[in-house]
């Protein structure tokens, strides 16, 4: 059975692997929403803050999470790589709608992360 999991600022589809004493062990199978870039506590700021680079959880990455965070997921979903490409594209579109210093920095950070994804998963993002 598949579940929807919010983890930090990303949303994923995960598969339940095993009950654990402190939660449930899950494995990531798809990305719904790519994590947001930047300092989430100083939203919109780029000066005098640490601008966080957040990657999506990796394909088959395992996490122990609280069972309350898991919501059943019954819809069809894309394979991991296709879902990652789609999630990054949606994030880029969202950031491109408003030309702010924060969005420019987030897009720059996302461009760097995309290169890492291409190396890690052996694919190329569409132009």
XYZ file of N, CA and C in Angstrom:
381
model
N 0.837 -1.177 0.000
C 0.000 0.000 0.000
C 0.889 1.249 0.000
N 0.403 2.285 -0.680
C 1.160 3.519 -0.791
C 0.553 4.608 0.089
N 1.430 5.533 0.498
C 1.009 6.619 1.371
C 1.605 7.929 0.885
N 0.933 9.016 1.248
C 1.420 10.370 0.991
C 2.124 10.817 2.265
N 3.327 11.373 2.108
C 4.112 11.807 3.253
C 4.634 13.213 3.024
N 4.338 14.116 3.944
C 4.974 15.435 3.931
C 6.234 15.313 4.765
N 7.368 15.655 4.165
C 8.639 15.599 4.889
C 9.372 16.898 4.629
N 9.583 17.659 5.695
C 10.148 19.001 5.597
C 9.242 19.783 4.650
N 9.708 20.318 3.548
C 8.800 21.073 2.676
C 8.482 20.312 1.387
N 8.816 19.029 1.333
C 8.494 18.211 0.168
C 7.346 17.259 0.468
N 6.696 16.789 -0.595
C 5.620 15.808 -0.451
C 5.967 14.615 -1.341
N 5.828 13.424 -0.774
C 6.279 12.202 -1.442
C 5.214 11.118 -1.385
N 5.349 10.152 -2.284
C 4.591 8.916 -2.189
C 5.583 7.875 -1.685
N 5.186 7.196 -0.628
C 6.074 6.224 0.003
C 5.363 4.887 0.142
N 6.176 3.867 0.314
C 5.676 2.523 0.524
C 6.062 2.109 1.945
N 5.125 1.557 2.655
C 5.375 1.108 4.020
C 6.205 -0.181 3.970
N 7.330 -0.187 4.685
C 8.227 -1.340 4.683
C 8.047 -2.185 5.941
N 8.030 -1.501 7.099
C 8.024 -2.264 8.344
C 7.644 -1.361 9.522
N 6.923 -1.924 10.475
C 6.653 -1.230 11.732
C 7.941 -1.212 12.543
N 8.225 -0.107 13.174
C 9.412 0.050 14.012
C 8.956 0.490 15.401
N 9.818 0.321 16.417
C 9.424 0.759 17.764
C 9.091 2.251 17.848
N 9.735 3.069 17.025
C 9.530 4.518 17.099
C 8.825 5.083 15.875
N 8.119 4.253 15.129
C 7.411 4.735 13.952
C 7.302 3.659 12.887
N 7.208 4.104 11.654
C 7.054 3.207 10.507
C 8.204 3.452 9.537
N 8.845 2.375 9.089
C 9.896 2.488 8.084
C 9.230 2.544 6.719
N 9.526 3.617 5.962
C 8.955 3.786 4.628
C 10.075 3.958 3.604
N 9.734 3.719 2.342
C 10.669 3.878 1.230
C 10.027 4.804 0.195
N 10.787 5.780 -0.282
C 10.278 6.773 -1.239
C 10.151 6.147 -2.625
N 8.974 6.315 -3.251
C 8.766 5.781 -4.597
C 8.461 6.869 -5.636
N 8.025 8.063 -5.178
C 7.675 9.121 -6.122
C 7.683 10.476 -5.407
N 7.857 11.538 -6.184
C 7.876 12.897 -5.640
C 6.622 13.625 -6.131
N 5.882 14.226 -5.196
C 4.722 15.029 -5.579
C 5.118 16.498 -5.640
N 5.778 16.984 -4.595
C 6.196 18.383 -4.506
C 7.661 18.445 -4.099
N 8.455 19.169 -4.883
C 9.875 19.318 -4.555
C 10.018 20.245 -3.358
N 10.975 19.981 -2.466
C 11.185 20.869 -1.318
C 11.542 22.293 -1.756
N 11.084 23.244 -0.976
C 11.346 24.657 -1.228
C 12.797 24.979 -0.894
N 13.362 25.927 -1.607
C 14.730 26.370 -1.360
C 14.701 27.588 -0.441
N 15.833 27.877 0.194
C 15.946 29.081 1.001
C 15.630 28.860 2.466
N 15.672 29.929 3.217
C 15.397 29.895 4.649
C 13.893 29.984 4.850
N 13.284 28.903 5.287
C 11.837 28.865 5.437
C 11.341 29.754 6.572
N 12.235 30.092 7.500
C 11.849 30.937 8.630
C 11.956 32.414 8.283
N 12.680 32.717 7.216
C 12.805 34.102 6.738
C 12.396 34.124 5.276
N 11.175 33.697 5.022
C 10.653 33.551 3.662
C 10.821 34.847 2.884
N 11.394 34.736 1.712
C 11.566 35.886 0.845
C 12.863 36.644 1.065
N 13.607 36.288 2.091
C 14.856 36.981 2.389
C 16.044 36.253 1.760
N 17.003 37.024 1.264
C 18.235 36.428 0.739
C 19.470 37.003 1.408
N 19.327 38.132 2.065
C 20.475 38.754 2.723
C 20.450 38.464 4.212
N 21.629 38.191 4.760
C 21.810 37.933 6.189
C 21.063 36.694 6.681
N 20.816 35.737 5.781
C 20.215 34.457 6.158
C 20.993 33.354 5.459
N 20.932 32.159 6.018
C 21.524 31.007 5.348
C 20.500 30.491 4.353
N 20.846 30.516 3.067
C 19.920 30.099 2.012
C 20.063 28.590 1.818
N 19.141 27.827 2.376
C 19.214 26.363 2.368
C 19.006 25.783 0.977
N 19.811 24.781 0.658
C 19.622 23.993 -0.558
C 18.962 22.691 -0.128
N 17.758 22.447 -0.606
C 17.027 21.236 -0.206
C 16.785 20.352 -1.417
N 17.298 19.138 -1.339
C 17.042 18.152 -2.384
C 15.844 17.298 -1.974
N 15.221 16.713 -2.976
C 14.144 15.765 -2.704
C 14.752 14.511 -2.084
N 13.954 13.802 -1.301
C 14.411 12.514 -0.785
C 14.719 11.616 -1.983
N 15.722 10.789 -1.851
C 16.186 9.949 -2.955
C 15.226 8.786 -3.225
N 15.324 8.255 -4.435
C 14.537 7.079 -4.811
C 14.903 5.922 -3.884
N 13.920 5.305 -3.301
C 14.062 4.194 -2.350
C 14.727 4.602 -1.039
N 14.884 5.916 -0.810
C 15.426 6.359 0.477
C 14.465 5.916 1.572
N 15.027 5.428 2.641
C 14.208 4.924 3.736
C 14.228 5.905 4.901
N 13.076 6.055 5.534
C 12.904 6.957 6.673
C 12.004 6.280 7.689
N 12.284 6.510 8.945
C 11.347 6.109 9.986
C 10.529 7.352 10.315
N 9.216 7.248 10.141
C 8.336 8.392 10.359
C 7.204 8.000 11.298
N 6.599 8.996 11.900
C 5.438 8.782 12.755
C 4.276 8.316 11.873
N 3.575 7.297 12.295
C 2.458 6.746 11.513
C 1.391 7.799 11.224
N 1.246 8.804 12.090
C 0.249 9.861 11.879
C 0.552 10.715 10.660
N 1.798 10.703 10.179
C 2.178 11.500 9.008
C 1.791 10.824 7.693
N 1.427 9.554 7.745
C 1.118 8.793 6.533
C -0.366 8.873 6.208
N -0.667 9.323 4.989
C -2.048 9.394 4.508
C -2.172 8.437 3.327
N -3.158 7.534 3.338
C -3.292 6.572 2.231
C -3.323 7.281 0.873
N -2.657 6.672 -0.107
C -2.582 7.249 -1.451
C -3.002 6.176 -2.442
N -4.100 6.413 -3.146
C -4.642 5.395 -4.045
C -4.618 5.810 -5.517
N -4.210 7.052 -5.798
C -4.182 7.523 -7.184
C -2.969 6.960 -7.919
N -3.016 7.017 -9.248
C -1.861 6.614 -10.057
C -0.742 7.629 -9.835
N 0.493 7.174 -9.972
C 1.619 8.095 -9.822
C 2.726 7.731 -10.793
N 3.570 8.731 -11.060
C 4.683 8.562 -11.988
C 5.832 7.812 -11.320
N 6.667 7.146 -12.121
C 7.893 6.569 -11.571
C 8.763 7.689 -11.001
N 9.689 7.346 -10.135
C 10.459 8.344 -9.402
C 11.080 9.420 -10.294
N 11.852 9.026 -11.301
C 12.566 10.017 -12.115
C 11.595 10.955 -12.823
N 10.544 10.421 -13.413
C 9.548 11.265 -14.090
C 8.865 12.193 -13.093
N 8.597 11.694 -11.901
C 7.938 12.531 -10.888
C 8.876 13.638 -10.400
N 10.155 13.327 -10.302
C 11.148 14.330 -9.894
C 11.232 15.441 -10.940
N 11.295 15.065 -12.206
C 11.340 16.047 -13.300
C 10.098 16.936 -13.248
N 8.939 16.339 -13.064
C 7.692 17.096 -13.014
C 7.652 18.023 -11.794
N 8.078 17.533 -10.636
C 8.061 18.337 -9.410
C 9.014 19.533 -9.516
N 10.178 19.305 -10.103
C 11.141 20.406 -10.285
C 10.574 21.435 -11.268
N 9.964 20.964 -12.350
C 9.374 21.876 -13.340
C 8.271 22.730 -12.715
N 7.435 22.123 -11.880
C 6.374 22.886 -11.207
C 6.970 23.927 -10.263
N 8.034 23.556 -9.556
C 8.686 24.494 -8.645
C 9.285 25.662 -9.435
N 9.939 25.352 -10.569
C 10.523 26.408 -11.399
C 9.449 27.362 -11.915
N 8.341 26.826 -12.401
C 7.250 27.676 -12.894
C 6.735 28.591 -11.799
N 6.567 28.049 -10.623
C 6.089 28.844 -9.489
C 7.068 29.985 -9.182
N 8.360 29.675 -9.192
C 9.380 30.679 -8.876
C 9.524 31.727 -9.981
N 9.235 31.351 -11.218
C 9.378 32.270 -12.353
C 8.218 33.252 -12.479
N 7.147 33.025 -11.736
C 5.973 33.899 -11.868
C 6.197 35.284 -11.270
N 7.148 35.403 -10.347
C 7.397 36.684 -9.689
C 8.907 36.910 -9.614
N 9.391 37.954 -10.247
C 10.830 38.228 -10.297
C 11.279 38.965 -9.030
N 11.682 38.165 -8.027
C 12.163 38.735 -6.763
C 13.573 38.202 -6.506
N 14.336 38.874 -5.658
C 15.665 38.345 -5.325
C 15.596 36.925 -4.749
N 14.585 36.668 -3.917
C 14.433 35.329 -3.334
C 14.194 34.291 -4.425
N 13.263 34.561 -5.332
C 12.954 33.605 -6.397
C 14.146 33.389 -7.324
N 14.893 34.465 -7.622
C 16.090 34.310 -8.472
C 17.112 33.404 -7.780
N 17.330 33.612 -6.476
C 18.279 32.790 -5.722
C 17.783 31.347 -5.637
N 16.483 31.154 -5.441
C 15.919 29.808 -5.385
C 16.083 29.090 -6.728
N 15.873 29.809 -7.831
C 16.053 29.215 -9.161
C 17.509 28.857 -9.412
N 18.417 29.701 -8.954
C 19.850 29.435 -9.084
C 20.223 28.169 -8.290
N 19.700 28.054 -7.095
C 19.965 26.881 -6.256
C 19.372 25.634 -6.898
N 18.162 25.757 -7.426
C 17.498 24.633 -8.081
C 18.275 24.179 -9.317
N 18.867 25.108 -10.055
C 19.672 24.759 -11.235
C 20.873 23.901 -10.822
N 21.472 24.240 -9.702
C 22.600 23.464 -9.189
C 22.157 22.060 -8.766
N 21.014 21.994 -8.111
C 20.479 20.703 -7.666
C 20.135 19.826 -8.868
N 19.603 20.445 -9.928
C 19.258 19.678 -11.130
C 20.484 18.968 -11.704
N 21.626 19.643 -11.689
C 22.859 19.010 -12.178
C 23.212 17.790 -11.327
N 23.032 17.911 -10.026
C 23.279 16.771 -9.131
C 22.334 15.617 -9.441
N 21.049 15.933 -9.663
C 20.076 14.894 -9.999
C 20.453 14.185 -11.299
N 20.889 14.970 -12.289
C 21.259 14.372 -13.578
C 22.415 13.387 -13.415
N 23.387 13.765 -12.585
C 24.514 12.850 -12.338
C 24.062 11.621 -11.543
N 23.263 11.850 -10.534
C 22.844 10.765 -9.642
C 21.946 9.752 -10.349
N 20.990 10.244 -11.131
C 19.994 9.355 -11.738
C 20.210 9.096 -13.229
N 21.293 9.647 -13.787
C 21.659 9.384 -15.186
C 20.549 9.747 -16.169
N 20.069 10.978 -16.100
C 19.092 11.482 -17.063
C 19.365 12.963 -17.290
N 18.672 13.552 -18.265
C 18.815 14.973 -18.549
C 17.449 15.633 -18.448
N 17.388 16.756 -17.753
C 16.138 17.499 -17.663
C 15.800 18.062 -19.030
N 14.521 18.055 -19.419
C 14.130 18.678 -20.687
C 14.380 20.185 -20.621
N 14.659 20.768 -21.766
C 14.934 22.217 -21.814
C 13.683 23.028 -21.846
